[in-house]
Amino acid sequence: MDGAVSETEHIERLAREAESLKIRLDDERQKLNDVTLSVVADRLEPISCINVKPRRVLKGHQAKVLCSDWSPDKRHIVSSSQDGKMIIWDAFTTNKEHAVTMPTTWVIACAYAPSGQLVACGGLDNKVTVYPLSLEDDVSAKKKTVGTHTSYTSCCAFPNSDQQVLTGSGDSTCALWDVESGQLLQNFHGHSDSVMSIDLAPSETGNTFVSGSCDKLVFIWDMRSGQCVQSFEGHESDVNSVRFHPSGDAVATGSDDATCRLFDLRADKEVASYTKESIIFGANAVDLSISGRLLFAGYNDYTVNVWDTLKCQRVALLYGHENRVSCLRVSPDGTALSTGSWDTTLRVWA
Amino acid sequence: MVMSTVQTRRQEVEQLRREATIKREKLSKSMKEMLDFIREHEQEDCLLVGFSSQKSNPFREKNSCAIL
């Protein structure tokens, strides 16, 4: 019984320390909060007119499109769908170059490797599988299972090279895998609910990534140590999407709470919230233009909203999809935007 | 159950301790640098400023010869 009492005391002591640390952290942040974003943004010219038009419609999936990624060649797109297929598109011609059928439906995640010669995908199979792309062979022939989670794979990305793949999962963890050996290189524990989205810091030498989770939190991780180095709270529901600002000093997020937000890493706080009274549906996907001035966000109300990140105003609305916008990516050179939807299509805007 | 609560609490405290040690900057400084980054890259941002000519847009309509 004594043991139980001391455990309770132990918990209380830890809870008190946590409380005082939180107060100290808030104080520290408050001290540095010497300006508002709107004051800074007043120095900028307003955005005159966004002339982004629908340019291509990619048709071929039989069910909801769940994820997509641009090839480094700025021309090809990989997409994955609830129909169990992964398709490689030539976005210029809208031709399908490869269509791979996975063993399970709901292929939730897909990503291009930096070489453009390899793609990774996963979903309800709890796995991450890589496929080398070659025009001669059947792509499935050379597939390789690299990692396995204890729940679904929700997102994946290649950090810096084709040799490693980083995954996020419904089992609340992220994991770094060696592609060649399938070995688990690092495990990232900290979230208390499904990880929905990850993104790598833009610097080539960067060893950090960001994750967003159904626990409403956003974490910044050190890939080498496996430790969470920074966390951001603020969202009131699932964080569905996270993307680094091209400067590497901030992250943009989209959430089921119908807001998108911007968190500054160095000031260690939320600096902007992108919201309107008329927007009541969740944001599933976010990305930033290459200067970081524009934030694109895909919502459950079928629209893509374009936000001025600094003035926090909506500057354009892209209509076209006939169901939820589930994924969205700015091309590597910033000239085009791809969107994917539950309406089974992908669209390219430029 | 008790053990997992202790462990969760301990992890939370360790996380907060780590976060308490990170170096922070004034918001004015970090916002100014973000502003500078945006200004520096605005002209390359085709989704923001458009293309200097439609010919440089890789996704332009191929048969758009009719200029009215």
Coordinates of C-alpha atoms in Angstrom, one line a residue:
Chain A
M1 CA 0.0 0.0 0.0
D2 CA 2.9 2.3 0.8
G3 CA 4.1 1.8 -2.7
A4 CA 0.7 3.0 -4.1
V5 CA 0.8 6.1 -1.9
S6 CA 4.3 7.0 -3.0
E7 CA 3.4 6.5 -6.6
T8 CA 0.5 8.9 -6.2
E9 CA 2.8 11.4 -4.5
H10 CA 5.3 10.9 -7.3
I11 CA 2.7 11.6 -9.9
E12 CA 1.6 14.7 -8.0
R13 CA 5.2 15.9 -7.8
L14 CA 5.7 15.4 -11.5
A15 CA 2.4 17.2 -12.3
R16 CA 3.5 20.2 -10.2
E17 CA 6.9 20.3 -11.9
A18 CA 5.1 20.1 -15.3
E19 CA 2.8 23.0 -14.3
S20 CA 5.7 25.2 -13.2
L21 CA 7.7 24.5 -16.3
K22 CA 4.7 25.4 -18.5
I23 CA 4.3 28.7 -16.7
R24 CA 8.0 29.4 -17.1
L25 CA 7.9 28.6 -20.8
D26 CA 4.9 30.8 -21.3
D27 CA 6.7 33.7 -19.5
E28 CA 9.8 33.2 -21.7
R29 CA 7.7 33.3 -24.9
Q30 CA 5.7 36.3 -23.7
K31 CA 8.9 38.3 -23.1
L32 CA 10.0 37.9 -26.7
N33 CA 6.5 38.7 -28.0
D34 CA 7.5 42.3 -28.9
V35 CA 5.6 42.8 -32.1
T36 CA 2.5 41.5 -33.9
L37 CA 2.5 40.0 -37.3
S38 CA 0.0 42.5 -38.7
V39 CA 2.4 45.4 -37.8
V40 CA 5.2 43.6 -39.7
A41 CA 2.9 42.8 -42.6
D42 CA 1.9 46.4 -43.0
R43 CA 5.3 47.0 -44.5
L44 CA 4.4 44.7 -47.4
E45 CA 2.5 45.6 -50.6
P46 CA -0.8 43.7 -50.8
I47 CA -1.0 40.8 -53.2
S48 CA -2.6 42.3 -56.3
C49 CA -4.1 39.3 -58.2
I50 CA -3.5 35.6 -58.1
N51 CA -3.7 34.3 -61.7
V52 CA -3.6 30.5 -61.0
K53 CA -5.8 28.5 -63.4
P54 CA -6.8 24.9 -63.7
R55 CA -4.5 23.3 -66.3
R56 CA -4.8 19.5 -66.2
V57 CA -7.2 16.9 -64.8
L58 CA -5.6 13.5 -64.1
K59 CA -8.3 10.8 -64.3
G60 CA -7.6 7.1 -63.7
H61 CA -8.2 6.3 -60.0
Q62 CA -11.4 4.4 -59.2
A63 CA -11.8 5.8 -55.7
K64 CA -10.7 8.6 -53.4
V65 CA -7.2 10.0 -54.1
L66 CA -5.5 10.1 -50.7
C67 CA -1.9 11.3 -51.4
S68 CA 0.3 12.7 -54.1
D69 CA 3.9 13.9 -54.5
W70 CA 5.9 15.6 -57.3
S71 CA 8.9 14.0 -58.9
P72 CA 12.1 16.1 -58.6
D73 CA 11.8 16.4 -62.4
K74 CA 8.8 18.8 -61.9
R75 CA 6.9 16.8 -64.5
H76 CA 5.8 13.5 -63.0
I77 CA 3.4 13.0 -60.1
V78 CA 2.8 9.9 -57.9
S79 CA -0.6 9.4 -56.4
S80 CA -2.2 6.8 -54.2
S81 CA -5.8 5.9 -53.7
Q82 CA -8.4 4.1 -51.7
D83 CA -8.8 1.8 -54.8
G84 CA -5.5 0.2 -53.7
K85 CA -3.5 1.7 -56.6
M86 CA -0.5 3.9 -57.0
I87 CA -0.2 5.7 -60.3
I88 CA 2.8 7.5 -61.8
W89 CA 1.5 10.3 -64.0
D90 CA 3.2 12.4 -66.7
A91 CA 1.5 15.7 -65.6
F92 CA 2.4 17.4 -68.9
T93 CA 0.6 14.9 -71.1
T94 CA -1.8 13.4 -68.4
N95 CA -0.6 9.9 -69.4
K96 CA -0.3 7.2 -66.8
E97 CA 3.2 5.7 -66.9
H98 CA 2.8 3.1 -64.3
A99 CA -0.2 1.8 -62.3
V100 CA 0.7 -0.5 -59.4
T101 CA -1.9 -2.5 -57.5
M102 CA -1.2 -2.9 -53.8
P103 CA -2.3 -5.9 -51.8
T104 CA -4.7 -3.8 -49.7
T105 CA -7.0 -0.8 -50.4
W106 CA -6.4 2.6 -48.8
V107 CA -2.9 3.5 -50.0
I108 CA -2.8 6.5 -47.7
A109 CA 0.8 7.6 -48.3
C110 CA 3.2 8.0 -51.2
A111 CA 6.4 9.8 -51.9
Y112 CA 9.1 10.3 -54.5
A113 CA 12.7 9.7 -53.7
P114 CA 15.2 12.6 -54.4
S115 CA 16.6 10.7 -57.4
G116 CA 13.2 10.4 -59.0
Q117 CA 14.0 6.7 -59.6
L118 CA 12.1 5.3 -56.6
V119 CA 8.7 5.8 -54.9
A120 CA 7.5 4.7 -51.5
C121 CA 3.9 4.0 -50.4
G122 CA 1.9 2.5 -47.7
G123 CA -1.5 2.5 -45.9
L124 CA -3.8 0.0 -44.3
D125 CA -1.1 -2.7 -44.8
N126 CA 0.8 -1.0 -42.0
K127 CA 3.9 -1.1 -44.2
V128 CA 6.1 1.1 -46.3
T129 CA 7.1 -0.4 -49.6
V130 CA 9.5 1.0 -52.2
Y131 CA 9.2 0.5 -55.9
P132 CA 12.1 1.3 -58.2
L133 CA 10.8 2.9 -61.4
S134 CA 11.9 1.6 -64.7
L135 CA 10.2 1.6 -68.0
E136 CA 11.3 -1.9 -69.1
D137 CA 10.1 -4.0 -66.2
D138 CA 6.9 -4.4 -64.3
V139 CA 7.4 -2.0 -61.4
S140 CA 5.9 -4.5 -58.9
A141 CA 8.6 -7.1 -59.7
K142 CA 11.2 -5.2 -57.8
K143 CA 9.1 -3.9 -54.9
K144 CA 10.6 -4.1 -51.5
T145 CA 9.0 -3.9 -48.1
V146 CA 11.1 -1.6 -45.9
G147 CA 9.3 -1.1 -42.7
T148 CA 6.2 -2.2 -40.7
H149 CA 4.2 -0.3 -38.1
T150 CA 1.6 -1.7 -35.7
S151 CA -1.1 0.4 -37.3
Y152 CA -1.7 2.1 -40.7
T153 CA 1.0 4.1 -42.5
S154 CA -0.3 7.6 -42.8
C155 CA 2.6 9.5 -44.4
C156 CA 6.1 8.9 -45.7
A157 CA 9.1 10.9 -47.1
F158 CA 12.7 10.4 -48.1
P159 CA 15.1 12.5 -46.0
N160 CA 18.0 13.7 -48.2
S161 CA 18.7 10.5 -50.1
D162 CA 17.1 7.3 -51.6
Q163 CA 18.7 5.3 -48.8
Q164 CA 16.3 6.1 -46.0
V165 CA 12.6 6.5 -45.6
L166 CA 10.7 8.3 -42.8
T167 CA 7.2 7.2 -41.9
G168 CA 4.3 8.3 -39.7
S169 CA 1.7 6.0 -38.5
G170 CA -1.7 5.4 -36.8
D171 CA 0.4 3.7 -34.0
S172 CA 1.3 7.3 -32.8
T173 CA 5.0 7.0 -33.8
C174 CA 7.3 8.0 -36.6
A175 CA 10.1 5.8 -37.8
L176 CA 13.2 6.1 -39.9
W177 CA 14.1 3.0 -42.0
D178 CA 17.1 1.9 -44.0
V179 CA 15.8 1.1 -47.5
E180 CA 18.5 -1.5 -48.3
S181 CA 18.3 -3.5 -45.2
G182 CA 14.8 -2.7 -43.9
Q183 CA 16.4 -2.0 -40.6
L184 CA 14.7 0.4 -38.2
L185 CA 17.2 3.2 -37.7
Q186 CA 15.3 5.5 -35.3
N187 CA 12.0 5.5 -33.5
F188 CA 10.1 8.7 -32.6
H189 CA 7.8 8.4 -29.6
G190 CA 5.9 11.3 -28.1
H191 CA 2.5 11.7 -29.8
S192 CA -0.4 10.2 -28.0
D193 CA -2.6 9.7 -31.0
S194 CA -2.2 8.9 -34.8
V195 CA 0.5 10.8 -36.6
M196 CA -1.2 12.3 -39.7
S197 CA 1.6 14.2 -41.5
I198 CA 5.3 14.7 -41.6
D199 CA 7.6 17.1 -43.4
L200 CA 11.4 17.4 -43.6
A201 CA 13.2 20.7 -42.9
P202 CA 14.2 22.2 -46.3
S203 CA 17.9 22.4 -45.6
E204 CA 19.9 19.6 -47.2
T205 CA 22.0 19.2 -44.0
G206 CA 18.8 19.5 -42.0
N207 CA 18.3 16.7 -39.6
T208 CA 14.9 17.8 -38.3
F209 CA 11.4 17.1 -39.3
V210 CA 7.9 18.1 -38.2
S211 CA 4.9 15.9 -37.4
G212 CA 1.2 16.7 -36.9
S213 CA -1.1 14.4 -35.0
C214 CA -4.7 13.7 -33.9
D215 CA -3.5 14.6 -30.4
K216 CA -3.7 18.2 -31.8
L217 CA 0.0 18.8 -31.4
V218 CA 2.8 19.7 -33.7
F219 CA 6.3 18.3 -32.9
I220 CA 9.7 19.2 -34.2
W221 CA 12.1 16.2 -34.1
D222 CA 15.8 15.7 -34.2
M223 CA 16.3 12.8 -36.6
R224 CA 19.6 11.7 -35.1
S225 CA 18.7 11.6 -31.4
G226 CA 15.1 10.6 -31.9
Q227 CA 14.0 13.3 -29.5
C228 CA 11.3 15.9 -29.8
V229 CA 13.0 19.3 -29.6
Q230 CA 10.0 21.6 -29.8
S231 CA 6.3 21.3 -29.6
F232 CA 3.4 23.5 -30.5
E233 CA -0.1 23.5 -29.2
G234 CA -3.0 25.6 -30.3
H235 CA -5.1 23.5 -32.7
E236 CA -8.4 22.4 -31.3
S237 CA -8.7 19.2 -33.3
D238 CA -6.7 16.8 -35.4
V239 CA -3.7 18.3 -37.2
N240 CA -4.0 16.8 -40.7
S241 CA -1.1 18.4 -42.5
V242 CA 2.2 20.0 -41.7
R243 CA 4.7 21.7 -44.0
F244 CA 7.9 23.6 -43.4
H245 CA 8.1 27.2 -44.6
P246 CA 10.8 27.4 -47.4
S247 CA 12.9 29.5 -45.0
G248 CA 13.0 26.5 -42.7
D249 CA 12.2 28.7 -39.7
A250 CA 8.4 28.1 -39.5
V251 CA 5.8 25.4 -40.1
A252 CA 2.4 25.7 -41.6
T253 CA -0.4 23.4 -40.4
G254 CA -4.0 22.5 -41.4
S255 CA -6.5 21.0 -39.0
D256 CA -10.0 19.6 -38.5
D257 CA -10.7 22.7 -36.4
A258 CA -11.1 24.6 -39.8
T259 CA -8.0 26.7 -39.3
C260 CA -4.5 26.7 -40.8
R261 CA -1.8 28.2 -38.6
L262 CA 1.8 29.3 -38.8
F263 CA 4.3 28.4 -36.0
D264 CA 7.6 30.2 -35.8
L265 CA 10.4 27.9 -34.6
R266 CA 12.8 30.6 -33.3
A267 CA 10.2 32.7 -31.5
D268 CA 8.8 29.4 -30.4
K269 CA 5.2 30.3 -30.8
E270 CA 2.1 30.5 -33.1
V271 CA 2.4 33.6 -35.2
A272 CA -0.7 33.4 -37.4
S273 CA -4.0 31.7 -37.8
Y274 CA -5.8 31.6 -41.1
T275 CA -9.5 31.5 -40.6
K276 CA -12.8 33.1 -41.6
E277 CA -16.2 32.8 -40.2
S278 CA -17.5 31.3 -43.4
I279 CA -14.9 28.5 -43.3
I280 CA -16.3 25.7 -41.1
F281 CA -14.8 22.6 -42.7
G282 CA -11.6 21.0 -41.8
A283 CA -8.3 21.6 -43.7
N284 CA -6.7 18.4 -44.9
A285 CA -3.7 19.6 -46.8
V286 CA -1.4 22.6 -46.8
D287 CA 1.6 23.8 -48.7
L288 CA 3.5 27.0 -49.2
S289 CA 4.6 28.8 -52.4
I290 CA 8.4 28.9 -52.8
S291 CA 8.8 32.4 -51.4
G292 CA 6.5 31.4 -48.5
R293 CA 4.1 34.3 -49.1
L294 CA 1.2 32.1 -50.2
L295 CA -0.3 29.2 -48.2
F296 CA -2.5 26.8 -50.2
A297 CA -5.0 24.8 -48.2
G298 CA -7.4 22.1 -49.3
Y299 CA -10.6 21.7 -47.4
N300 CA -13.5 19.3 -46.8
D301 CA -15.8 21.8 -48.6
Y302 CA -14.1 20.9 -51.9
T303 CA -12.2 24.2 -52.2
V304 CA -8.6 25.3 -52.1
N305 CA -8.1 28.5 -50.3
V306 CA -5.1 30.6 -51.0
W307 CA -3.9 32.7 -48.0
D308 CA -1.5 35.6 -47.8
T309 CA 0.7 34.2 -45.0
L310 CA 1.7 37.6 -43.6
K311 CA -1.4 39.6 -44.0
C312 CA -3.5 36.6 -43.0
Q313 CA -6.1 37.3 -45.7
R314 CA -7.6 35.0 -48.2
V315 CA -6.4 36.1 -51.7
A316 CA -8.0 33.4 -53.9
L317 CA -10.3 30.5 -53.9
L318 CA -9.7 27.6 -56.4
Y319 CA -12.9 25.7 -57.4
G320 CA -12.9 22.5 -59.4
H321 CA -13.0 19.5 -57.3
E322 CA -16.3 17.8 -56.6
N323 CA -15.5 16.3 -53.3
R324 CA -13.0 16.8 -50.4
V325 CA -9.6 18.0 -51.3
S326 CA -7.3 15.4 -49.6
C327 CA -3.8 16.3 -50.7
L328 CA -2.0 19.2 -52.3
R329 CA 1.6 20.0 -53.3
V330 CA 3.5 22.9 -54.8
S331 CA 5.9 21.6 -57.5
P332 CA 9.6 21.6 -56.6
D333 CA 10.3 24.8 -58.7
G334 CA 7.1 26.5 -57.5
T335 CA 5.5 26.8 -60.9
A336 CA 2.5 24.6 -60.3
L337 CA 0.2 23.2 -57.7
S338 CA -1.2 19.7 -57.7
T339 CA -4.4 18.8 -55.8
G340 CA -6.0 15.4 -55.2
S341 CA -9.5 14.7 -54.1
W342 CA -12.1 12.2 -53.0
D343 CA -13.7 12.9 -56.4
T344 CA -11.0 10.5 -57.7
T345 CA -9.2 13.1 -59.8
L346 CA -6.0 15.0 -59.4
R347 CA -5.7 18.5 -60.9
V348 CA -2.8 20.7 -61.8
W349 CA -3.0 24.5 -61.4
A350 CA -0.5 27.0 -62.8
Chain B
M1 CA -1.9 1.6 -15.0
V2 CA -0.1 3.6 -12.2
M3 CA 3.2 2.8 -13.7
S4 CA 2.2 4.0 -17.2
T5 CA 0.9 7.3 -15.6
V6 CA 4.2 7.8 -13.9
Q7 CA 6.0 7.1 -17.1
T8 CA 3.8 9.4 -19.1
R9 CA 4.2 12.2 -16.5
R10 CA 8.0 11.7 -16.4
Q11 CA 8.2 11.9 -20.2
E12 CA 6.1 15.1 -20.2
V13 CA 8.4 16.7 -17.6
E14 CA 11.5 15.6 -19.5
Q15 CA 10.1 17.1 -22.6
L16 CA 9.3 20.4 -20.9
R17 CA 12.7 20.5 -19.4
R18 CA 14.3 20.1 -22.8
E19 CA 12.0 22.8 -24.3
A20 CA 12.9 25.2 -21.5
T21 CA 16.6 25.1 -22.6
I22 CA 16.1 26.0 -26.2
K23 CA 17.3 29.3 -27.5
R24 CA 14.6 31.7 -28.5
E25 CA 14.6 35.0 -30.4
K26 CA 12.4 38.0 -30.3
L27 CA 9.4 37.8 -32.6
S28 CA 10.4 41.1 -34.2
K29 CA 13.7 39.6 -35.3
S30 CA 12.4 36.4 -36.6
M31 CA 9.5 38.1 -38.4
K32 CA 11.8 40.5 -40.1
E33 CA 13.9 37.7 -41.3
M34 CA 10.8 35.9 -42.7
L35 CA 9.8 39.1 -44.4
D36 CA 13.3 39.4 -45.9
F37 CA 13.2 35.8 -47.1
I38 CA 9.8 36.4 -48.8
R39 CA 11.1 39.6 -50.5
E40 CA 14.2 37.9 -51.7
H41 CA 12.3 35.0 -53.4
E42 CA 9.1 36.8 -54.5
Q43 CA 10.2 37.3 -58.1
E44 CA 10.8 33.5 -58.6
D45 CA 7.5 32.6 -57.1
C46 CA 5.4 32.0 -60.2
L47 CA 2.2 31.1 -58.3
L48 CA 2.5 34.5 -56.7
V49 CA 3.6 36.8 -59.4
G50 CA 2.7 34.8 -62.5
F51 CA 5.0 34.0 -65.5
S52 CA 7.0 36.6 -67.3
S53 CA 5.4 35.1 -70.5
Q54 CA 2.9 32.3 -70.8
K55 CA 5.5 30.4 -72.8
S56 CA 7.5 29.9 -69.7
N57 CA 4.6 28.2 -68.0
P58 CA 5.2 24.4 -68.5
F59 CA 1.5 23.8 -68.0
R60 CA 0.1 26.4 -70.5
E61 CA -2.5 25.1 -72.9
K62 CA -0.7 23.7 -75.9
N63 CA -3.1 24.9 -78.6
S64 CA -3.6 28.4 -77.2
C65 CA -2.8 30.1 -80.5
A66 CA -5.9 32.3 -80.5
I67 CA -5.1 35.6 -79.1
L68 CA -8.2 37.7 -79.2

